[in-house]
Amino acid sequence: MRSLVPLVALALLSATPAWAQDARPVLSDAAAFAAMVRDGARYPLFAAEIARTRKVVDAAIKAGIDVPVPRDPGGGYTHEQHKKNYQAIYGAGLLYRVTGDKAYADYVRRMLLEYATLYPKLGAHPAKANEAPGRLFWQSLNDAVWLVYAVQGYDAIRDTLSPADRRTIDDNVFRRMAKFLSSDDAATFDRIHNHATWSCAGVGMTGYVLRDPALVAMAMKGRDGSGKTGFLRQIDELFSPDGYYTEGPYYQRYALQPFVLFAQAIQANDPGRAIFAYRGGVLVKAIRTTIQLTYDGYFFPLNDAMPDKSLKTDELYQAVAIGYAQTRDPGFLSVAAWQKRTILTPEGLAIARDLATGKAQPFPYSSALFRDGPDGGQGGVAVMRSSSDDDAAVLVAKNSAMGMGHGHFDKLAWIFYDNGNPIVTDYGAARFLNIESKDGGRYLKENESWAKQTVAHNTLIVNETSNFAGKWQVGQTLAPSQLYFSGDQPTKVSTAEMAGAWPGVVFRRTMVLLPVEGLKQPLIVDLLRVTGDKPATYDLPLHYLGQIMDVGFAVKSNGAERPVLGKANGYQHIWVDATGTPTTANATLTWLNGDRFYTYRMLPPEGAQVILGESGANDPRFNLRREPLLIERVAGAKDATFLNLLEPHGAYDASAETTTGSNSKVTALTRARSADAEIVTIKLVKGRTVILAVADSADPNAGHRATVAGRTIDWKGHFARFDGAGQ
């Protein structure tokens, strides 16, 4: 394509005779389509994708064309039918290119002519809610998704149409949709947000297909052409230099598709722009980072996330194939093998071919800090893995920025996976996606009253209130500081600090993934220190999954009546099952998850109470999952320090009816304060010790000294470890 011309206001409904121009496919490498026809069936993964897509599209053709007048929210009949239609348009278009069967092209033609009749008659969707309304769907985001998929299918068959049909579909479907998503829904299009990314991608890809440079220019640099909005600005603002997407892993997965699809279209039509090299190759980094932010293929459920989303999703089938086409990184091939899917494009063929010829290598899962913010200065997500296997023990410290409206009030929270299971959990979102009976598949009111609130996460709460008084716009202006991260040694460490989540309160948290000789699994050490300007009640929850095996301290159980912990900010959703006041010698809780035991050993502030509870109170529509939690509570404290240790241990074999190692091998946990550091001592069976020294300063060159049980230790930098042999 030639250089883009300046945008003018009338371009959206211009009389540019795109129908009379060259109509060959432009969204991918047209010459490479021939290789798909010639070689596709030779490679098992690609052949399976042809068969799968044929099954879906052939069933749609048999069912007949159904383009209903929109009326339903997510999950309803018309919503789902229009979704099926864009999937069928996309699939049939690609099948035509792969097989040459003109029946698929004719199906797309007939379907889009029906939309050309319907679409000009539509106004705002009747089921519109609090989001910007669409025309085909209840929110304009879904209309943008429809356009991104459908324009790809249309591009694949457009050169088979008569000039009259091409002009009808161009003008009454795609040009009108591009106008609606840009100028008619300008508030969405001008945002720096995933909704706008989908709109920009749809409008820009439509511009390429219709040979309309003005549409492409608007998608790239905003409606006014200034570059303050648009696709390039979204790449600049929404990703960190490490490829971390500000809304978190779940929305990184979702937003990634329009980014990489539009980038591929740009690369095919304007290769001189070198879009995949833009901003240090951040889009390819984003593909890798998306994969890194998973455990056993499932995304870390941070912010507004659904816990059942994995790499087996349309967005990642596209991204993995495009990432491989750009890099030939053999790690992407192993991900595709795990997905057992690819896409019917030249990029998908390359994945299938190179998998079949044995070029795959394991994806290099690693411990890393994924910085947040456009310049990487807004905290980050620290991922600490015990090995490079995707199902090894993984500790995740969430020290990232707010994440806009989909962010949660969970500064310095953490989650933990082990033995193939989530152990210390994050609730994610309160939503049943596209299930009509649950508020039309939208976010439930409990997403605000529970899932987003601080108490629903594994982090500090002050006076039973949430970060930033529950106002995400305030949270968007304040981010944690990632003070220290070490992920290249056996002992992995993250330290971060948060100021401003509550007025006058600063808290710092150090998380350690600690391998110990003689223990099969690493320990998790959690050191949280809070300073305030006045006395307060501090709570520290732990949300865990498993069946309690043993409580080390005496508790008062609520057997007859089940009180509710509080009245607001998520506390109204917590049942109180038992309370107790442990000592330093007995503050433990052990549970069983799968075939492994987990002991949580606490060293809470003096006089702290422990509350054992469960989510689900004040939930008349049964919208919340019932999950256990533990809360350490100290009242009337100005400053406080919490030290906790999680120990995976032992095994339970249900088939053999045997239990081994069900008792903790940690015998004591102590903490001491030196002049400028916290000193943590872990005592294990047979007299062994591990001492962790955590300095206040993060200066790597600063020297420190402390005395522990008569022993003087010296170290340089923020963190050090000292092991003592036992008998």
XYZ file of C-alpha atoms in Angstrom:
727
model
C 0.000 0.000 0.000
C 1.166 3.545 -0.709
C 1.873 6.041 2.054
C -1.229 6.951 4.041
C -2.943 10.234 3.190
C -4.068 12.723 5.864
C -7.434 11.955 7.419
C -10.418 14.102 6.487
C -13.771 14.023 8.204
C -15.767 12.837 5.199
C -13.511 9.875 4.521
C -15.610 7.496 6.586
C -18.478 7.516 4.113
C -16.517 8.501 1.051
C -17.470 7.301 -2.364
C -14.073 5.697 -2.905
C -14.890 2.952 -5.444
C -13.146 0.181 -3.520
C -15.449 -2.305 -5.242
C -13.836 -1.439 -8.580
C -10.260 -1.880 -7.387
C -8.025 -4.898 -6.974
C -9.870 -7.176 -4.492
C -7.263 -9.817 -3.785
C -6.660 -10.663 -0.077
C -4.470 -8.147 1.725
C -4.573 -9.078 5.428
C -1.953 -11.786 5.086
C 0.634 -12.832 2.549
C -1.528 -13.658 -0.477
C 1.212 -15.638 -2.203
C 1.505 -17.915 0.822
C -2.126 -19.007 0.466
C -1.026 -21.199 -2.436
C 1.184 -23.193 -0.070
C -1.812 -23.879 2.157
C -3.732 -25.366 -0.750
C -0.722 -27.412 -1.845
C 0.667 -28.585 1.485
C -1.946 -28.099 4.210
C -3.220 -31.672 4.345
C 0.330 -33.036 4.739
C 0.761 -31.802 8.298
C -1.391 -33.324 11.047
C -2.075 -30.165 13.068
C -3.121 -28.183 9.988
C -5.149 -31.066 8.571
C -6.955 -31.390 11.901
C -7.727 -27.667 11.856
C -9.162 -27.960 8.346
C -11.369 -30.833 9.511
C -12.464 -29.008 12.659
C -13.312 -25.820 10.775
C -15.140 -27.769 8.065
C -17.288 -29.451 10.710
C -18.264 -26.119 12.257
C -18.841 -24.265 8.997
C -20.612 -27.137 7.242
C -23.019 -27.373 10.183
C -23.639 -23.619 9.942
C -24.321 -23.887 6.206
C -26.702 -26.788 6.794
C -28.552 -24.850 9.494
C -29.147 -21.986 7.083
C -28.409 -18.294 7.298
C -29.906 -16.626 10.358
C -29.271 -12.910 10.837
C -31.720 -11.910 13.592
C -32.701 -8.450 14.738
C -30.609 -7.920 17.904
C -32.429 -7.975 21.247
C -30.565 -10.124 23.826
C -27.663 -9.473 26.218
C -24.657 -11.795 26.435
C -25.650 -15.452 26.355
C -29.022 -14.741 24.765
C -30.147 -16.156 21.419
C -29.476 -13.164 19.169
C -26.147 -12.422 20.879
C -24.948 -15.974 20.385
C -26.245 -16.146 16.800
C -24.348 -13.051 15.700
C -21.284 -14.469 17.413
C -21.724 -17.761 15.525
C -22.154 -15.787 12.326
C -18.840 -13.920 12.551
C -17.095 -17.179 13.396
C -18.729 -18.821 10.374
C -17.809 -15.909 8.080
C -14.217 -16.108 9.282
C -14.001 -19.898 9.024
C -15.719 -20.149 5.648
C -13.493 -17.460 4.170
C -10.346 -19.277 5.227
C -11.729 -22.635 4.069
C -12.297 -21.133 0.645
C -8.642 -20.099 0.489
C -7.429 -23.476 1.746
C -9.700 -25.725 -0.331
C -10.756 -23.610 -3.308
C -14.366 -24.745 -2.738
C -16.503 -21.842 -3.956
C -19.434 -23.008 -1.838
C -17.675 -21.461 1.139
C -17.185 -18.158 -0.662
C -20.834 -18.147 -1.704
C -21.915 -18.769 1.895
C -19.946 -15.739 3.064
C -21.441 -13.683 0.230
C -25.007 -14.641 1.123
C -24.449 -14.067 4.823
C -22.931 -10.628 4.334
C -25.680 -9.568 1.945
C -28.147 -10.324 4.746
C -26.111 -8.123 7.064
C -26.070 -5.444 4.353
C -29.864 -5.425 4.547
C -30.061 -5.489 8.363
C -27.198 -3.283 9.516
C -28.284 0.084 8.050
C -31.584 -0.247 9.948
C -30.028 -0.738 13.387
C -29.776 1.772 16.196
C -28.496 1.351 19.740
C -28.895 -2.194 21.035
C -32.080 -2.649 23.129
C -30.195 -4.514 25.906
C -27.625 -1.762 26.390
C -26.406 -1.349 29.955
C -23.643 0.729 31.492
C -21.186 0.141 28.651
C -21.199 1.956 25.312
C -24.002 0.200 23.380
C -23.345 -1.640 20.176
C -25.740 -2.301 17.333
C -25.384 -6.038 16.846
C -24.477 -6.602 20.513
C -25.245 -5.048 23.897
C -21.834 -3.346 24.017
C -19.831 -1.863 21.183
C -16.808 -3.976 22.129
C -18.583 -7.042 20.757
C -19.379 -5.194 17.532
C -15.659 -4.474 17.161
C -14.859 -8.154 17.705
C -17.445 -9.045 15.045
C -15.736 -6.673 12.629
C -12.217 -8.011 13.319
C -13.315 -11.582 12.591
C -15.723 -10.876 9.742
C -13.404 -8.596 7.795
C -10.818 -11.392 7.686
C -13.363 -13.798 6.220
C -14.541 -11.137 3.803
C -10.999 -10.343 2.687
C -10.508 -14.009 1.807
C -13.484 -14.117 -0.610
C -13.872 -10.507 -1.745
C -12.201 -11.127 -5.104
C -14.910 -13.716 -5.952
C -17.760 -11.183 -5.803
C -19.448 -9.266 -8.572
C -18.798 -5.522 -8.474
C -22.392 -4.918 -7.387
C -22.263 -7.350 -4.437
C -18.846 -6.098 -3.432
C -20.051 -2.499 -3.377
C -23.176 -3.416 -1.393
C -21.219 -5.266 1.277
C -18.397 -2.716 1.357
C -20.722 0.227 1.870
C -23.597 -1.210 3.903
C -21.653 -3.474 6.233
C -17.965 -2.705 6.584
C -17.859 1.009 5.852
C -20.899 1.618 8.056
C -19.441 -0.481 10.879
C -16.141 1.391 10.636
C -18.028 4.686 10.898
C -20.065 3.482 13.874
C -17.019 2.222 15.785
C -15.003 5.386 15.169
C -16.963 8.607 14.790
C -20.324 7.416 16.170
C -18.676 5.789 19.199
C -15.857 8.292 19.488
C -15.695 8.069 23.287
C -14.678 4.418 23.027
C -12.460 4.814 19.962
C -10.461 7.597 21.621
C -9.723 5.639 24.809
C -6.453 4.001 25.737
C -8.089 0.703 26.581
C -8.677 -2.775 25.137
C -12.134 -1.770 23.858
C -10.486 0.903 21.729
C -7.822 -1.541 20.559
C -10.483 -3.851 19.147
C -12.173 -0.878 17.460
C -8.916 0.431 15.988
C -7.971 -3.008 14.727
C -11.368 -3.525 13.103
C -11.394 -0.094 11.491
C -7.775 -0.342 10.331
C -8.142 -3.825 8.888
C -11.305 -2.673 7.128
C -9.320 0.220 5.702
C -6.797 -2.155 4.180
C -9.500 -4.438 2.742
C -11.457 -1.509 1.262
C -8.220 0.128 0.033
C -9.097 3.203 2.086
C -5.905 4.824 3.467
C -7.902 7.331 5.505
C -9.444 4.580 7.607
C -6.022 3.048 8.179
C -4.533 6.395 9.142
C -7.337 7.056 11.606
C -6.898 3.647 13.202
C -3.170 4.170 13.504
C -3.074 7.730 14.847
C -6.562 8.569 16.054
C -9.524 10.365 14.568
C -7.714 13.709 14.439
C -4.454 12.221 13.159
C -2.460 13.658 16.064
C -1.251 10.339 17.424
C -2.586 11.153 20.908
C -4.974 8.224 20.473
C -5.099 5.295 18.080
C -3.277 2.008 17.709
C 0.303 3.244 18.038
C -0.553 5.211 21.169
C -2.184 2.133 22.640
C 1.017 0.158 22.090
C 2.925 2.971 23.794
C 0.661 3.299 26.828
C -0.830 -0.121 27.517
C 2.342 -2.242 27.501
C 5.416 -1.982 29.681
C 8.878 -2.401 28.124
C 8.657 -6.084 29.186
C 5.435 -6.624 27.254
C 3.210 -6.661 30.349
C -0.305 -5.390 29.637
C -1.621 -3.030 32.279
C -4.975 -4.759 32.894
C -3.291 -8.013 33.887
C -2.803 -11.508 32.393
C -6.465 -12.276 31.676
C -6.999 -9.077 29.719
C -3.538 -9.364 28.208
C -4.801 -12.568 26.635
C -7.940 -10.837 25.370
C -6.329 -7.621 24.149
C -3.429 -9.399 22.475
C -5.509 -10.599 19.521
C -6.390 -7.212 17.994
C -2.848 -5.998 18.593
C -1.195 -8.867 16.726
C -3.825 -9.191 13.990
C -3.716 -5.521 13.072
C 0.069 -5.564 13.329
C 0.164 -8.479 10.902
C -2.065 -6.544 8.490
C 0.239 -3.530 8.795
C 3.267 -5.731 8.157
C 1.656 -7.221 5.040
C 0.621 -3.854 3.590
C 3.215 -1.442 4.918
C 6.342 -3.482 5.715
C 8.480 -0.352 5.793
C 6.794 0.627 9.046
C 8.418 -2.436 10.716
C 5.541 -2.660 13.160
C 6.868 -5.773 14.921
C 10.086 -3.900 15.685
C 8.154 -0.911 17.036
C 9.098 0.130 20.563
C 11.797 -2.480 20.908
C 9.649 -5.292 19.538
C 7.162 -4.952 22.381
C 4.359 -6.855 20.610
C 6.471 -9.998 20.279
C 7.561 -9.537 23.909
C 3.874 -9.309 24.800
C 3.188 -12.700 23.214
C 5.975 -14.303 25.243
C 4.914 -12.500 28.423
C 1.330 -13.680 27.991
C 2.561 -17.267 27.959
C 4.869 -16.671 30.922
C 1.920 -15.432 33.010
C 0.406 -18.902 33.226
C 0.601 -22.009 35.371
C 0.063 -25.349 33.646
C -1.344 -23.353 30.746
C -3.873 -21.361 32.814
C -3.545 -17.613 33.263
C -2.790 -16.196 36.683
C -6.289 -15.011 37.722
C -5.309 -11.436 38.616
C -7.713 -8.485 38.355
C -11.025 -9.157 36.581
C -10.081 -12.670 35.506
C -11.932 -15.927 34.886
C -9.914 -18.789 36.396
C -10.820 -21.251 33.630
C -9.085 -19.352 30.807
C -5.997 -21.032 29.397
C -3.681 -20.878 26.417
C -6.303 -22.945 24.609
C -8.140 -19.869 23.386
C -8.631 -18.207 20.007
C -6.514 -15.227 20.989
C -3.485 -17.401 21.720
C -3.902 -19.665 18.702
C -3.542 -16.482 16.636
C -0.775 -14.955 18.737
C 1.390 -18.087 18.877
C 1.210 -18.544 15.102
C 1.982 -14.874 14.421
C 4.748 -14.847 17.035
C 6.333 -17.881 15.434
C 6.092 -16.334 11.972
C 7.978 -13.282 13.237
C 10.674 -15.096 15.253
C 10.859 -18.797 14.354
C 11.290 -19.322 18.099
C 10.926 -23.116 18.580
C 9.462 -22.531 22.046
C 6.265 -21.333 20.384
C 5.977 -24.727 18.704
C 5.775 -26.532 22.045
C 3.002 -24.178 23.111
C 1.108 -24.969 19.898
C 1.602 -28.669 20.572
C 0.057 -28.196 24.037
C -2.804 -26.218 22.523
C -3.375 -28.923 19.878
C -4.685 -26.174 17.610
C -3.499 -23.663 15.047
C -5.093 -21.315 12.504
C -5.903 -21.664 8.811
C -3.404 -19.081 7.619
C 0.128 -19.251 6.234
C 1.353 -18.620 9.786
C -0.623 -21.596 11.045
C 0.768 -23.744 8.258
C 4.321 -22.844 9.334
C 3.499 -23.946 12.897
C 2.079 -27.272 11.701
C 4.918 -27.923 9.254
C 7.710 -27.254 11.738
C 5.998 -29.228 14.483
C 5.701 -32.182 12.111
C 9.399 -31.960 11.255
C 10.474 -32.032 14.910
C 11.649 -28.475 15.424
C 9.815 -27.848 18.712
C 11.703 -27.093 21.917
C 10.267 -26.556 25.414
C 9.020 -23.042 26.039
C 11.489 -21.445 28.499
C 9.302 -20.684 31.515
C 11.390 -18.572 33.856
C 11.480 -16.478 37.004
C 11.165 -12.858 35.988
C 9.907 -9.446 36.972
C 7.386 -8.148 34.469
C 7.433 -4.405 34.992
C 4.236 -2.384 34.717
C 3.663 1.051 33.204
C 4.742 2.583 29.886
C 8.265 3.207 31.187
C 8.333 0.189 33.515
C 8.197 2.380 36.605
C 4.799 1.382 38.020
C 5.703 -1.727 39.970
C 5.256 -5.094 38.328
C 4.411 -8.762 38.673
C 7.228 -10.866 40.149
C 7.085 -14.488 39.005
C 9.285 -16.903 40.948
C 9.458 -20.476 39.653
C 11.203 -23.418 41.302
C 12.178 -24.726 37.845
C 11.527 -24.080 34.155
C 8.726 -26.663 34.013
C 5.345 -25.031 33.496
C 3.812 -26.991 36.412
C 6.630 -26.490 38.959
C 6.069 -24.505 42.158
C 5.343 -20.874 41.301
C 5.105 -17.891 43.629
C 3.559 -14.753 42.125
C 3.867 -11.380 43.872
C 1.420 -8.866 42.413
C 3.082 -5.503 42.894
C 1.618 -3.919 39.779
C -0.348 -0.753 39.059
C -4.131 -0.463 39.299
C -4.970 -1.873 35.878
C -7.716 0.681 35.130
C -11.352 -0.254 35.782
C -10.609 -3.971 35.590
C -8.005 -3.666 38.340
C -8.523 -4.920 41.881
C -7.681 -3.249 45.186
C -4.952 -5.751 45.980
C -1.649 -3.934 46.296
C 1.233 -6.317 47.172
C -0.925 -9.454 47.051
C 0.392 -12.936 46.231
C -0.687 -16.338 44.936
C 1.029 -19.728 44.920
C 0.811 -22.865 42.781
C 2.293 -26.265 43.523
C 1.941 -29.896 42.461
C -0.320 -28.917 39.546
C -2.813 -27.054 41.774
C -3.605 -23.523 42.949
C -2.752 -23.485 46.668
C -2.912 -19.829 47.738
C -5.512 -18.306 45.476
C -6.944 -15.140 43.999
C -10.706 -15.015 43.478
C -10.500 -13.297 40.114
C -13.809 -11.900 38.845
C -17.357 -12.526 40.036
C -18.851 -13.284 36.656
C -20.337 -16.125 34.657
C -19.323 -15.177 31.145
C -22.180 -15.326 28.605
C -24.486 -17.244 30.978
C -27.734 -15.353 30.515
C -29.240 -16.353 33.873
C -26.341 -14.630 35.657
C -27.082 -11.008 34.739
C -26.715 -11.716 31.043
C -23.128 -12.851 31.476
C -22.026 -9.426 32.693
C -19.946 -8.749 35.783
C -22.095 -9.414 38.838
C -22.657 -6.837 41.579
C -20.522 -9.093 43.786
C -17.583 -8.251 41.563
C -17.662 -4.820 43.175
C -18.779 -5.849 46.663
C -16.403 -8.835 46.994
C -14.005 -9.776 44.195
C -12.398 -6.348 43.800
C -12.243 -5.534 47.510
C -8.922 -5.843 49.307
C -10.130 -8.470 51.786
C -10.745 -10.859 48.889
C -6.968 -10.926 48.295
C -3.856 -12.004 50.133
C -2.664 -8.637 51.334
C -2.955 -6.055 54.090
C -6.239 -4.367 55.031
C -6.484 -1.289 57.247
C -9.610 -0.725 59.368
C -11.728 -3.060 57.220
C -11.456 -0.739 54.204
C -10.046 -1.260 50.730
C -7.132 0.379 48.935
C -7.842 3.925 47.743
C -11.273 3.844 49.474
C -12.418 1.557 46.667
C -11.953 4.208 43.955
C -9.978 2.842 41.030
C -9.460 6.272 39.474
C -7.482 7.223 42.602
C -5.600 3.932 42.456
C -4.673 4.643 38.858
C -2.550 7.554 40.066
C -0.558 5.540 42.631
C 1.515 2.401 42.047
C 3.767 0.249 44.234
C 7.522 0.562 44.083
C 9.368 -2.635 43.192
C 12.451 -2.211 45.372
C 14.242 -5.491 44.695
C 13.949 -8.637 42.616
C 16.251 -11.610 42.255
C 15.140 -14.461 40.038
C 18.392 -15.900 38.678
C 19.506 -17.708 41.856
C 17.987 -20.782 43.532
C 16.489 -18.498 46.198
C 14.033 -16.112 44.524
C 13.188 -12.818 46.232
C 10.831 -9.899 45.639
C 10.481 -6.773 47.791
C 7.975 -4.029 47.070
C 6.518 -1.094 48.942
C 3.163 0.667 48.783
C 2.428 4.177 50.028
C -0.909 5.910 49.639
C -3.248 2.923 49.535
C -4.501 4.330 52.846
C -3.714 7.827 54.153
C -0.674 7.810 56.425
C 0.074 4.105 55.890
C 3.156 2.613 54.223
C 3.726 -1.123 53.966
C 6.544 -3.190 52.568
C 6.475 -6.860 51.646
C 9.259 -9.337 50.940
C 8.305 -12.672 49.385
C 10.852 -15.499 49.152
C 10.750 -18.799 47.285
C 13.196 -20.726 49.444
C 14.631 -24.120 48.486
C 16.111 -25.983 51.451
C 18.395 -28.990 51.215
C 16.561 -32.070 52.428
C 13.093 -30.668 51.663
C 11.494 -31.828 48.442
C 9.534 -28.620 47.919
C 10.597 -25.005 48.491
C 9.268 -22.948 51.390
C 7.448 -19.639 50.962
C 8.489 -16.875 53.346
C 6.293 -13.789 53.643
C 7.514 -10.768 55.590
C 5.138 -7.792 55.738
C 5.917 -4.649 57.708
C 3.420 -1.792 58.060
C 3.900 1.665 59.554
C 1.044 4.061 60.197
C 0.513 7.544 61.534
C -2.123 6.435 64.056
C -3.395 3.228 65.697
C -5.450 0.990 63.430
C -6.775 -2.517 62.969
C -4.615 -4.473 60.549
C -5.896 -7.639 58.863
C -3.834 -10.033 56.759
C -5.920 -12.664 54.933
C -4.803 -15.922 53.365
C -7.124 -17.427 50.756
C -6.233 -21.085 50.324
C -7.710 -24.188 48.718
C -7.848 -27.484 50.560
C -9.331 -29.396 53.450
C -8.127 -28.452 56.928
C -6.204 -31.296 58.545
C -5.036 -29.631 61.738
C -5.300 -26.332 63.616
C -2.317 -25.908 65.916
C -4.034 -23.542 68.364
C -7.269 -23.623 70.339
C -10.272 -22.108 68.573
C -13.818 -21.181 69.459
C -16.031 -22.629 66.739
C -19.372 -21.179 65.705
C -21.273 -24.438 65.415
C -24.835 -23.252 66.023
C -24.835 -19.824 64.362
C -22.557 -18.508 61.681
C -21.813 -14.813 62.237
C -20.775 -12.435 59.466
C -17.443 -10.677 59.919
C -18.425 -7.155 58.847
C -20.854 -4.889 57.040
C -19.028 -3.468 54.025
C -15.937 -3.537 51.769
C -16.188 -7.302 51.272
C -16.404 -8.149 54.974
C -20.175 -8.588 54.615
C -19.467 -11.658 52.458
C -17.342 -13.530 55.052
C -18.788 -16.170 57.346
C -16.843 -16.586 60.605
C -16.406 -20.281 61.420
C -13.936 -20.046 64.292
C -11.583 -17.675 66.089
C -8.498 -18.173 68.240
C -5.485 -16.417 69.721
C -2.373 -18.471 68.966
C 1.029 -18.286 70.577
C 4.329 -18.197 68.733
C 4.664 -21.920 69.425
C 1.337 -23.131 68.016
C 0.261 -20.662 65.319
C -0.137 -23.183 62.500
C -2.807 -24.367 60.093
C -2.360 -27.489 57.949
C -4.533 -28.445 54.986
C -4.531 -31.110 52.267
C -4.725 -30.202 48.586
C -4.561 -33.070 46.105
C -2.006 -35.488 47.505
C 0.134 -32.946 49.349
C 0.001 -31.265 52.767
C 0.540 -27.543 53.367
C 1.386 -26.008 56.736
C 0.996 -22.271 57.208
C 3.108 -21.127 60.145
C 2.413 -17.657 61.512
C 4.404 -15.234 63.602
C 1.743 -12.532 63.919
C 2.067 -9.337 65.957
C 1.649 -9.733 69.702
C -1.960 -10.266 70.761
C -3.157 -11.012 67.236
C -6.332 -12.975 66.692
C -6.795 -15.528 63.911
C -10.160 -15.806 62.171
C -11.109 -18.889 60.154
C -13.876 -18.183 57.672
C -15.440 -18.750 54.290
C -16.749 -16.557 51.492
C -20.450 -16.582 50.619
C -22.315 -14.598 53.267
C -25.012 -12.139 52.124
C -25.186 -13.815 48.738
C -28.891 -14.535 48.142
C -28.445 -15.466 44.462
C -25.527 -17.839 45.137
C -23.194 -15.855 42.909
C -20.048 -16.433 44.992
C -17.867 -19.502 45.274
C -17.573 -20.854 48.813
C -13.850 -20.754 49.558
C -11.957 -20.871 52.865
C -9.795 -18.108 54.253
C -7.735 -17.261 57.289
C -7.275 -13.738 58.674
C -4.592 -12.593 61.100
C -5.896 -9.536 62.945
C -4.158 -7.072 65.246
C -6.105 -4.155 66.711
C -4.942 -0.810 68.035
C -1.478 -0.956 66.479
C 0.323 1.911 64.819
C 3.116 -0.248 63.391
C 3.084 -4.008 62.918
C 5.103 -6.807 61.341
C 3.637 -10.074 60.070
C 5.916 -13.037 59.345
C 4.479 -16.165 57.775
C 5.857 -19.338 56.246
C 4.120 -21.802 53.957
C 5.569 -25.310 53.843
C 4.486 -27.932 51.274
C 5.231 -31.422 52.606
C 4.381 -35.098 52.600
C 2.057 -37.164 50.472
C -1.304 -38.886 50.727
C -2.001 -41.874 48.493
C -5.727 -42.546 48.469
C -5.461 -45.742 46.438
C -2.813 -47.281 48.697
C -4.337 -45.673 51.807
C -0.922 -44.447 52.949
C 0.278 -41.141 54.358
C 3.871 -39.970 54.561
C 5.409 -36.759 55.846
C 2.167 -35.261 57.106
C 3.986 -33.405 59.890
C 5.842 -30.164 59.311
C 9.638 -30.263 59.296
C 9.846 -26.658 60.477
C 10.091 -26.496 64.255
C 10.223 -22.754 64.837
C 9.995 -19.389 63.108
C 11.463 -16.269 64.707
C 12.159 -12.673 63.760
C 14.568 -10.074 65.113
C 15.206 -6.466 64.244
C 18.751 -5.148 63.785
C 19.659 -1.508 63.265
C 18.731 -1.557 59.575
C 17.334 -4.984 58.734
C 14.853 -7.732 59.531
C 16.396 -11.078 60.476
C 14.263 -14.189 59.986
C 15.345 -17.524 61.454
C 13.786 -20.812 60.359
C 14.536 -23.831 62.515
C 14.061 -27.293 61.065
C 14.187 -30.825 62.385
C 17.607 -32.138 63.398
C 18.748 -28.662 64.414
C 19.278 -27.151 60.991
C 18.645 -23.424 60.525
C 18.183 -20.990 57.692
C 18.670 -17.297 58.405
C 17.304 -14.683 56.008
C 18.557 -11.113 56.281
C 16.407 -8.426 54.643
C 17.881 -4.934 54.766
C 15.800 -1.786 54.715
C 17.977 -0.415 51.942
C 17.820 -1.786 48.416
C 21.283 -0.429 47.591
C 23.246 -3.424 46.216
C 26.528 -1.974 47.493
C 25.462 -1.172 51.039
C 27.049 -3.312 53.757
C 25.108 -4.618 56.772
C 25.838 -6.413 60.033
C 23.591 -8.118 62.572
C 23.924 -10.462 65.538
C 21.635 -13.484 65.687
C 21.709 -15.825 68.709
C 25.271 -14.763 69.440
C 26.363 -15.140 65.815
C 27.483 -12.109 63.814
C 26.495 -12.052 60.158
C 27.715 -9.634 57.511
C 26.300 -9.140 54.035
C 26.125 -6.678 51.193
C 22.943 -5.633 49.439
C 19.266 -6.004 50.242
C 19.021 -9.756 50.874
C 21.227 -12.552 52.116
C 20.801 -16.133 53.226
C 22.830 -18.099 55.804
C 22.402 -21.849 56.290
C 23.368 -23.645 59.490
C 23.971 -27.378 59.546
C 22.305 -29.522 62.196
C 23.033 -32.917 63.618
